[in-house]
Amino acid sequence: MTTTSTAAADRLGRAQRAVAEAGWGAVLLSAGTDLRYLTGYNAHVSERLTCLVVPADGEPVLVIPELEAPMVEAAGATTELRPWAETENPFAIVAGQLRKTSAAGTVGIGNRMWAEHVSQLLSAAGNPWELAGPLMAQLRMRKDAAEAAALLEAGEAIDRVHARMGQWLRPGRTEREVGRDIAEAIVTEGHEHAEFIIVGSGPNAASPHHLLSDRVIDAGDVVVVDIGGITEAGYCSDSTRTYIAGGVVSSEVADFYAVLQAAQVAACQAVAPGIPAEDIDATARNIIDEAGYGPNFIHRTGHGIGLDVHEDPYIVSGNNLPIEAGMAFSIEPGIYFPGRYGARIEDIVLCTTEGVRRLNTGSRDLISLGA
Ligand code: ZN
Ligand code: ZN
């Protein structure tokens, strides 16, 4: 899927209406996924300012380093451009754009804009400001049909990587060696690049955001493999499976894994339009609590996914946002025993008008690889 110019125009129109409804003058977005969502252009993140000015009224304009202007057209984006030469001051240009559209009021600033850009923009423009994050999340949270298809494509690609895990994950190899093979497969199976690779073996499986290390995988190790990439269309995959690197599964591990699996299934089944996000978290957490592993489940149940790996809605206690059709997010409970082992199961799900659709479909059993 590519963002067609019609889709981009539609999104820009929605964004402008949201800016007007917020009572703001404009939203300013630098290189990143908010800008990509609205224009289809994946801007280069650097010290040179790229800034999309989205006024409540008037034409949105992309202020961009002159040397990068040809890339916008190449990306098929049709946003009006204001290229700036190396000796011009891009912050003054943005301030000028705001004046041109009478955007004298509050400006919303993209959450991921660099502080060095924010400070110079605010000195040049002098407008009161707020974070544009909540406004952008409202636009991006409900995926349209093309985005849902793009997320499914990403999900299928990462499922194919997990299906090949037996080729790489075996005793005697280091996590890093396995990770290198996974990185290559993430690309060959249908991503533009690998975004993150976690191979947590043995005690490292108890560290949820462990990445890779030189630890040599031992026979019988529990290994958490949490991997994701970004497709050419810009959409993310993110899926975790827990493996046993050869050998036999101890009854201790089999016991807590059965609880984890039941919790993950129940949370997925709970997804339906109208359910508060925190109730999905509670569904998984209650099952794990009742089995006595509550203190071992130390993170939220999930996060939204789209152009960013982590975005709204967050599936966490305290978030009473009602889930709606079109929202896509992970369901990824985990149980961890520091210094020993741990496990996590993660699928991306899409809420539809009929209920839930899982975008990852590979086996969620504790898979024993090799001999
Ligand atoms: Zn993950
Ligand atoms: Zn995740």
PDB file of N, CA and C in Angstrom, residues 111-191:
ATOM      1  N   ASN A 111       4.706  15.782  18.996  1.00  0.00           N
ATOM      2  CA  ASN A 111       5.354  15.283  20.215  1.00  0.00           C
ATOM      3  C   ASN A 111       6.808  14.896  20.038  1.00  0.00           C
ATOM      4  N   ARG A 112       7.189  14.491  18.825  1.00  0.00           N
ATOM      5  CA  ARG A 112       8.553  13.985  18.635  1.00  0.00           C
ATOM      6  C   ARG A 112       9.466  15.024  17.995  1.00  0.00           C
ATOM      7  N   MET A 113       9.041  16.295  17.944  1.00  0.00           N
ATOM      8  CA  MET A 113       9.943  17.306  17.383  1.00  0.00           C
ATOM      9  C   MET A 113      11.133  17.505  18.328  1.00  0.00           C
ATOM     10  N   TRP A 114      12.323  17.636  17.766  1.00  0.00           N
ATOM     11  CA  TRP A 114      13.515  17.813  18.596  1.00  0.00           C
ATOM     12  C   TRP A 114      13.427  19.114  19.385  1.00  0.00           C
ATOM     13  N   ALA A 115      13.926  19.099  20.606  1.00  0.00           N
ATOM     14  CA  ALA A 115      13.903  20.297  21.458  1.00  0.00           C
ATOM     15  C   ALA A 115      14.624  21.455  20.781  1.00  0.00           C
ATOM     16  N   GLU A 116      15.719  21.185  20.066  1.00  0.00           N
ATOM     17  CA  GLU A 116      16.466  22.294  19.431  1.00  0.00           C
ATOM     18  C   GLU A 116      15.636  22.943  18.329  1.00  0.00           C
ATOM     19  N   HIS A 117      14.724  22.197  17.711  1.00  0.00           N
ATOM     20  CA  HIS A 117      13.826  22.785  16.713  1.00  0.00           C
ATOM     21  C   HIS A 117      12.687  23.543  17.395  1.00  0.00           C
ATOM     22  N   VAL A 118      12.119  22.933  18.440  1.00  0.00           N
ATOM     23  CA  VAL A 118      11.008  23.571  19.166  1.00  0.00           C
ATOM     24  C   VAL A 118      11.446  24.937  19.687  1.00  0.00           C
ATOM     25  N   SER A 119      12.620  24.979  20.314  1.00  0.00           N
ATOM     26  CA  SER A 119      13.029  26.238  20.944  1.00  0.00           C
ATOM     27  C   SER A 119      13.214  27.337  19.900  1.00  0.00           C
ATOM     28  N   GLN A 120      13.778  26.979  18.745  1.00  0.00           N
ATOM     29  CA  GLN A 120      13.989  28.001  17.705  1.00  0.00           C
ATOM     30  C   GLN A 120      12.680  28.413  17.040  1.00  0.00           C
ATOM     31  N   LEU A 121      11.770  27.453  16.865  1.00  0.00           N
ATOM     32  CA  LEU A 121      10.455  27.780  16.288  1.00  0.00           C
ATOM     33  C   LEU A 121       9.697  28.740  17.194  1.00  0.00           C
ATOM     34  N   LEU A 122       9.740  28.446  18.497  1.00  0.00           N
ATOM     35  CA  LEU A 122       8.977  29.279  19.425  1.00  0.00           C
ATOM     36  C   LEU A 122       9.572  30.678  19.518  1.00  0.00           C
ATOM     37  N   SER A 123      10.893  30.784  19.435  1.00  0.00           N
ATOM     38  CA  SER A 123      11.473  32.140  19.455  1.00  0.00           C
ATOM     39  C   SER A 123      11.093  32.895  18.187  1.00  0.00           C
ATOM     40  N   ALA A 124      11.051  32.167  17.041  1.00  0.00           N
ATOM     41  CA  ALA A 124      10.757  32.849  15.781  1.00  0.00           C
ATOM     42  C   ALA A 124       9.277  33.220  15.675  1.00  0.00           C
ATOM     43  N   ALA A 125       8.401  32.350  16.160  1.00  0.00           N
ATOM     44  CA  ALA A 125       6.962  32.560  15.942  1.00  0.00           C
ATOM     45  C   ALA A 125       6.268  33.225  17.127  1.00  0.00           C
ATOM     46  N   GLY A 126       6.691  32.929  18.312  1.00  0.00           N
ATOM     47  CA  GLY A 126       6.119  33.582  19.493  1.00  0.00           C
ATOM     48  C   GLY A 126       4.689  33.178  19.844  1.00  0.00           C
ATOM     49  N   ASN A 127       4.155  32.169  19.178  1.00  0.00           N
ATOM     50  CA  ASN A 127       2.773  31.740  19.500  1.00  0.00           C
ATOM     51  C   ASN A 127       2.753  30.951  20.804  1.00  0.00           C
ATOM     52  N   PRO A 128       1.606  30.988  21.513  1.00  0.00           N
ATOM     53  CA  PRO A 128       1.446  29.998  22.582  1.00  0.00           C
ATOM     54  C   PRO A 128       1.389  28.605  21.952  1.00  0.00           C
ATOM     55  N   TRP A 129       1.750  27.589  22.692  1.00  0.00           N
ATOM     56  CA  TRP A 129       1.780  26.264  22.072  1.00  0.00           C
ATOM     57  C   TRP A 129       1.285  25.170  23.025  1.00  0.00           C
ATOM     58  N   GLU A 130       0.904  24.053  22.416  1.00  0.00           N
ATOM     59  CA  GLU A 130       0.556  22.840  23.161  1.00  0.00           C
ATOM     60  C   GLU A 130       1.091  21.647  22.383  1.00  0.00           C
ATOM     61  N   LEU A 131       1.108  20.487  23.014  1.00  0.00           N
ATOM     62  CA  LEU A 131       1.527  19.282  22.294  1.00  0.00           C
ATOM     63  C   LEU A 131       0.416  18.825  21.352  1.00  0.00           C
ATOM     64  N   ALA A 132       0.796  18.494  20.124  1.00  0.00           N
ATOM     65  CA  ALA A 132      -0.181  18.042  19.131  1.00  0.00           C
ATOM     66  C   ALA A 132      -0.467  16.540  19.241  1.00  0.00           C
ATOM     67  N   GLY A 133       0.242  15.846  20.128  1.00  0.00           N
ATOM     68  CA  GLY A 133       0.118  14.380  20.225  1.00  0.00           C
ATOM     69  C   GLY A 133      -1.320  13.873  20.330  1.00  0.00           C
ATOM     70  N   PRO A 134      -2.101  14.377  21.300  1.00  0.00           N
ATOM     71  CA  PRO A 134      -3.470  13.852  21.439  1.00  0.00           C
ATOM     72  C   PRO A 134      -4.322  14.086  20.186  1.00  0.00           C
ATOM     73  N   LEU A 135      -4.150  15.240  19.541  1.00  0.00           N
ATOM     74  CA  LEU A 135      -4.911  15.529  18.316  1.00  0.00           C
ATOM     75  C   LEU A 135      -4.510  14.555  17.208  1.00  0.00           C
ATOM     76  N   MET A 136      -3.217  14.322  17.052  1.00  0.00           N
ATOM     77  CA  MET A 136      -2.747  13.400  16.013  1.00  0.00           C
ATOM     78  C   MET A 136      -3.176  11.962  16.318  1.00  0.00           C
ATOM     79  N   ALA A 137      -3.165  11.597  17.617  1.00  0.00           N
ATOM     80  CA  ALA A 137      -3.584  10.231  17.989  1.00  0.00           C
ATOM     81  C   ALA A 137      -5.044  10.009  17.617  1.00  0.00           C
ATOM     82  N   GLN A 138      -5.872  11.020  17.816  1.00  0.00           N
ATOM     83  CA  GLN A 138      -7.283  10.895  17.449  1.00  0.00           C
ATOM     84  C   GLN A 138      -7.433  10.620  15.953  1.00  0.00           C
ATOM     85  N   LEU A 139      -6.578  11.251  15.147  1.00  0.00           N
ATOM     86  CA  LEU A 139      -6.649  11.030  13.701  1.00  0.00           C
ATOM     87  C   LEU A 139      -6.147   9.642  13.325  1.00  0.00           C
ATOM     88  N   ARG A 140      -5.094   9.172  14.023  1.00  0.00           N
ATOM     89  CA  ARG A 140      -4.379   7.971  13.580  1.00  0.00           C
ATOM     90  C   ARG A 140      -4.872   6.670  14.202  1.00  0.00           C
ATOM     91  N   MET A 141      -5.629   6.770  15.299  1.00  0.00           N
ATOM     92  CA  MET A 141      -5.959   5.560  16.066  1.00  0.00           C
ATOM     93  C   MET A 141      -6.843   4.555  15.317  1.00  0.00           C
ATOM     94  N   ARG A 142      -7.804   5.078  14.555  1.00  0.00           N
ATOM     95  CA  ARG A 142      -8.712   4.179  13.828  1.00  0.00           C
ATOM     96  C   ARG A 142      -8.163   3.976  12.424  1.00  0.00           C
ATOM     97  N   LYS A 143      -7.721   2.757  12.147  1.00  0.00           N
ATOM     98  CA  LYS A 143      -7.098   2.472  10.849  1.00  0.00           C
ATOM     99  C   LYS A 143      -8.169   2.306   9.778  1.00  0.00           C
ATOM    100  N   ASP A 144      -7.894   2.869   8.586  1.00  0.00           N
ATOM    101  CA  ASP A 144      -8.817   2.642   7.472  1.00  0.00           C
ATOM    102  C   ASP A 144      -8.487   1.288   6.835  1.00  0.00           C
ATOM    103  N   ALA A 145      -9.260   0.924   5.797  1.00  0.00           N
ATOM    104  CA  ALA A 145      -9.122  -0.419   5.217  1.00  0.00           C
ATOM    105  C   ALA A 145      -7.718  -0.649   4.658  1.00  0.00           C
ATOM    106  N   ALA A 146      -7.145   0.371   4.021  1.00  0.00           N
ATOM    107  CA  ALA A 146      -5.813   0.214   3.441  1.00  0.00           C
ATOM    108  C   ALA A 146      -4.761   0.020   4.537  1.00  0.00           C
ATOM    109  N   GLU A 147      -4.925   0.727   5.642  1.00  0.00           N
ATOM    110  CA  GLU A 147      -3.973   0.571   6.749  1.00  0.00           C
ATOM    111  C   GLU A 147      -4.118  -0.805   7.402  1.00  0.00           C
ATOM    112  N   ALA A 148      -5.363  -1.265   7.557  1.00  0.00           N
ATOM    113  CA  ALA A 148      -5.588  -2.595   8.142  1.00  0.00           C
ATOM    114  C   ALA A 148      -4.932  -3.652   7.256  1.00  0.00           C
ATOM    115  N   ALA A 149      -5.065  -3.478   5.930  1.00  0.00           N
ATOM    116  CA  ALA A 149      -4.445  -4.434   4.996  1.00  0.00           C
ATOM    117  C   ALA A 149      -2.921  -4.366   5.127  1.00  0.00           C
ATOM    118  N   ALA A 150      -2.378  -3.167   5.304  1.00  0.00           N
ATOM    119  CA  ALA A 150      -0.925  -3.014   5.440  1.00  0.00           C
ATOM    120  C   ALA A 150      -0.423  -3.660   6.736  1.00  0.00           C
ATOM    121  N   LEU A 151      -1.210  -3.547   7.802  1.00  0.00           N
ATOM    122  CA  LEU A 151      -0.818  -4.176   9.071  1.00  0.00           C
ATOM    123  C   LEU A 151      -0.908  -5.697   8.972  1.00  0.00           C
ATOM    124  N   LEU A 152      -1.902  -6.181   8.238  1.00  0.00           N
ATOM    125  CA  LEU A 152      -2.029  -7.627   8.043  1.00  0.00           C
ATOM    126  C   LEU A 152      -0.823  -8.150   7.249  1.00  0.00           C
ATOM    127  N   GLU A 153      -0.446  -7.401   6.229  1.00  0.00           N
ATOM    128  CA  GLU A 153       0.720  -7.781   5.415  1.00  0.00           C
ATOM    129  C   GLU A 153       1.984  -7.841   6.293  1.00  0.00           C
ATOM    130  N   ALA A 154       2.138  -6.863   7.164  1.00  0.00           N
ATOM    131  CA  ALA A 154       3.286  -6.853   8.081  1.00  0.00           C
ATOM    132  C   ALA A 154       3.204  -8.053   9.028  1.00  0.00           C
ATOM    133  N   GLY A 155       2.003  -8.349   9.511  1.00  0.00           N
ATOM    134  CA  GLY A 155       1.804  -9.471  10.427  1.00  0.00           C
ATOM    135  C   GLY A 155       2.155 -10.802   9.770  1.00  0.00           C
ATOM    136  N   GLU A 156       1.727 -10.954   8.529  1.00  0.00           N
ATOM    137  CA  GLU A 156       2.030 -12.200   7.817  1.00  0.00           C
ATOM    138  C   GLU A 156       3.534 -12.341   7.579  1.00  0.00           C
ATOM    139  N   ALA A 157       4.175 -11.209   7.302  1.00  0.00           N
ATOM    140  CA  ALA A 157       5.631 -11.245   7.061  1.00  0.00           C
ATOM    141  C   ALA A 157       6.380 -11.692   8.316  1.00  0.00           C
ATOM    142  N   ILE A 158       5.991 -11.163   9.479  1.00  0.00           N
ATOM    143  CA  ILE A 158       6.723 -11.534  10.698  1.00  0.00           C
ATOM    144  C   ILE A 158       6.354 -12.962  11.118  1.00  0.00           C
ATOM    145  N   ASP A 159       5.139 -13.400  10.803  1.00  0.00           N
ATOM    146  CA  ASP A 159       4.771 -14.806  11.075  1.00  0.00           C
ATOM    147  C   ASP A 159       5.683 -15.753  10.291  1.00  0.00           C
ATOM    148  N   ARG A 160       6.009 -15.371   9.058  1.00  0.00           N
ATOM    149  CA  ARG A 160       6.891 -16.231   8.245  1.00  0.00           C
ATOM    150  C   ARG A 160       8.292 -16.309   8.863  1.00  0.00           C
ATOM    151  N   VAL A 161       8.720 -15.220   9.503  1.00  0.00           N
ATOM    152  CA  VAL A 161      10.038 -15.251  10.158  1.00  0.00           C
ATOM    153  C   VAL A 161       9.992 -16.202  11.357  1.00  0.00           C
ATOM    154  N   HIS A 162       8.956 -16.069  12.198  1.00  0.00           N
ATOM    155  CA  HIS A 162       8.841 -16.978  13.351  1.00  0.00           C
ATOM    156  C   HIS A 162       8.769 -18.437  12.888  1.00  0.00           C
ATOM    157  N   ALA A 163       8.082 -18.670  11.756  1.00  0.00           N
ATOM    158  CA  ALA A 163       7.926 -20.050  11.275  1.00  0.00           C
ATOM    159  C   ALA A 163       9.271 -20.674  10.912  1.00  0.00           C
ATOM    160  N   ARG A 164      10.274 -19.829  10.649  1.00  0.00           N
ATOM    161  CA  ARG A 164      11.600 -20.336  10.264  1.00  0.00           C
ATOM    162  C   ARG A 164      12.580 -20.409  11.441  1.00  0.00           C
ATOM    163  N   MET A 165      12.107 -20.133  12.667  1.00  0.00           N
ATOM    164  CA  MET A 165      13.018 -19.987  13.807  1.00  0.00           C
ATOM    165  C   MET A 165      13.912 -21.210  14.023  1.00  0.00           C
ATOM    166  N   GLY A 166      13.396 -22.395  13.708  1.00  0.00           N
ATOM    167  CA  GLY A 166      14.178 -23.621  13.891  1.00  0.00           C
ATOM    168  C   GLY A 166      15.460 -23.648  13.065  1.00  0.00           C
ATOM    169  N   GLN A 167      15.521 -22.842  12.016  1.00  0.00           N
ATOM    170  CA  GLN A 167      16.743 -22.794  11.190  1.00  0.00           C
ATOM    171  C   GLN A 167      17.907 -22.127  11.930  1.00  0.00           C
ATOM    172  N   TRP A 168      17.578 -21.280  12.913  1.00  0.00           N
ATOM    173  CA  TRP A 168      18.631 -20.429  13.506  1.00  0.00           C
ATOM    174  C   TRP A 168      18.814 -20.622  15.007  1.00  0.00           C
ATOM    175  N   LEU A 169      17.696 -20.882  15.687  1.00  0.00           N
ATOM    176  CA  LEU A 169      17.751 -20.877  17.148  1.00  0.00           C
ATOM    177  C   LEU A 169      18.075 -22.271  17.662  1.00  0.00           C
ATOM    178  N   ARG A 170      19.320 -22.463  18.101  1.00  0.00           N
ATOM    179  CA  ARG A 170      19.675 -23.772  18.664  1.00  0.00           C
ATOM    180  C   ARG A 170      20.834 -23.625  19.640  1.00  0.00           C
ATOM    181  N   PRO A 171      20.949 -24.612  20.538  1.00  0.00           N
ATOM    182  CA  PRO A 171      22.013 -24.558  21.542  1.00  0.00           C
ATOM    183  C   PRO A 171      23.381 -24.406  20.889  1.00  0.00           C
ATOM    184  N   GLY A 172      24.281 -23.643  21.549  1.00  0.00           N
ATOM    185  CA  GLY A 172      25.634 -23.465  21.035  1.00  0.00           C
ATOM    186  C   GLY A 172      25.814 -22.172  20.264  1.00  0.00           C
ATOM    187  N   ARG A 173      24.737 -21.545  19.848  1.00  0.00           N
ATOM    188  CA  ARG A 173      24.845 -20.269  19.135  1.00  0.00           C
ATOM    189  C   ARG A 173      24.583 -19.122  20.119  1.00  0.00           C
ATOM    190  N   THR A 174      25.116 -17.946  19.820  1.00  0.00           N
ATOM    191  CA  THR A 174      24.841 -16.814  20.704  1.00  0.00           C
ATOM    192  C   THR A 174      23.555 -16.117  20.257  1.00  0.00           C
ATOM    193  N   GLU A 175      22.998 -15.362  21.193  1.00  0.00           N
ATOM    194  CA  GLU A 175      21.792 -14.579  20.866  1.00  0.00           C
ATOM    195  C   GLU A 175      22.071 -13.665  19.677  1.00  0.00           C
ATOM    196  N   ARG A 176      23.276 -13.090  19.656  1.00  0.00           N
ATOM    197  CA  ARG A 176      23.608 -12.146  18.587  1.00  0.00           C
ATOM    198  C   ARG A 176      23.669 -12.836  17.217  1.00  0.00           C
ATOM    199  N   GLU A 177      24.219 -14.033  17.191  1.00  0.00           N
ATOM    200  CA  GLU A 177      24.275 -14.781  15.922  1.00  0.00           C
ATOM    201  C   GLU A 177      22.863 -15.086  15.414  1.00  0.00           C
ATOM    202  N   VAL A 178      22.013 -15.513  16.341  1.00  0.00           N
ATOM    203  CA  VAL A 178      20.626 -15.811  15.971  1.00  0.00           C
ATOM    204  C   VAL A 178      19.956 -14.524  15.500  1.00  0.00           C
ATOM    205  N   GLY A 179      20.221 -13.430  16.208  1.00  0.00           N
ATOM    206  CA  GLY A 179      19.619 -12.137  15.869  1.00  0.00           C
ATOM    207  C   GLY A 179      19.997 -11.659  14.476  1.00  0.00           C
ATOM    208  N   ARG A 180      21.248 -11.911  14.088  1.00  0.00           N
ATOM    209  CA  ARG A 180      21.699 -11.498  12.741  1.00  0.00           C
ATOM    210  C   ARG A 180      20.909 -12.243  11.662  1.00  0.00           C
ATOM    211  N   ASP A 181      20.686 -13.538  11.877  1.00  0.00           N
ATOM    212  CA  ASP A 181      19.905 -14.319  10.904  1.00  0.00           C
ATOM    213  C   ASP A 181      18.458 -13.827  10.862  1.00  0.00           C
ATOM    214  N   ILE A 182      17.918 -13.526  12.028  1.00  0.00           N
ATOM    215  CA  ILE A 182      16.531 -13.037  12.082  1.00  0.00           C
ATOM    216  C   ILE A 182      16.425 -11.706  11.336  1.00  0.00           C
ATOM    217  N   ALA A 183      17.413 -10.828  11.528  1.00  0.00           N
ATOM    218  CA  ALA A 183      17.384  -9.501  10.877  1.00  0.00           C
ATOM    219  C   ALA A 183      17.303  -9.651   9.369  1.00  0.00           C
ATOM    220  N   GLU A 184      18.099 -10.582   8.846  1.00  0.00           N
ATOM    221  CA  GLU A 184      18.108 -10.806   7.403  1.00  0.00           C
ATOM    222  C   GLU A 184      16.738 -11.335   6.938  1.00  0.00           C
ATOM    223  N   ALA A 185      16.198 -12.274   7.728  1.00  0.00           N
ATOM    224  CA  ALA A 185      14.909 -12.871   7.346  1.00  0.00           C
ATOM    225  C   ALA A 185      13.769 -11.857   7.431  1.00  0.00           C
ATOM    226  N   ILE A 186      13.849 -10.941   8.378  1.00  0.00           N
ATOM    227  CA  ILE A 186      12.793  -9.923   8.494  1.00  0.00           C
ATOM    228  C   ILE A 186      12.687  -9.157   7.176  1.00  0.00           C
ATOM    229  N   VAL A 187      13.834  -8.875   6.567  1.00  0.00           N
ATOM    230  CA  VAL A 187      13.831  -8.156   5.278  1.00  0.00           C
ATOM    231  C   VAL A 187      13.377  -9.092   4.158  1.00  0.00           C
ATOM    232  N   THR A 188      13.953 -10.295   4.086  1.00  0.00           N
ATOM    233  CA  THR A 188      13.607 -11.157   2.945  1.00  0.00           C
ATOM    234  C   THR A 188      12.140 -11.601   2.991  1.00  0.00           C
ATOM    235  N   GLU A 189      11.548 -11.630   4.174  1.00  0.00           N
ATOM    236  CA  GLU A 189      10.140 -12.064   4.259  1.00  0.00           C
ATOM    237  C   GLU A 189       9.151 -10.923   4.051  1.00  0.00           C
ATOM    238  N   GLY A 190       9.649  -9.714   3.787  1.00  0.00           N
ATOM    239  CA  GLY A 190       8.673  -8.689   3.398  1.00  0.00           C
ATOM    240  C   GLY A 190       8.667  -7.386   4.166  1.00  0.00           C
ATOM    241  N   HIS A 191       9.806  -7.029   4.787  1.00  0.00           N
ATOM    242  CA  HIS A 191       9.896  -5.706   5.414  1.00  0.00           C
ATOM    243  C   HIS A 191      10.969  -4.880   4.711  1.00  0.00           C
TER     244      HIS A 191
END
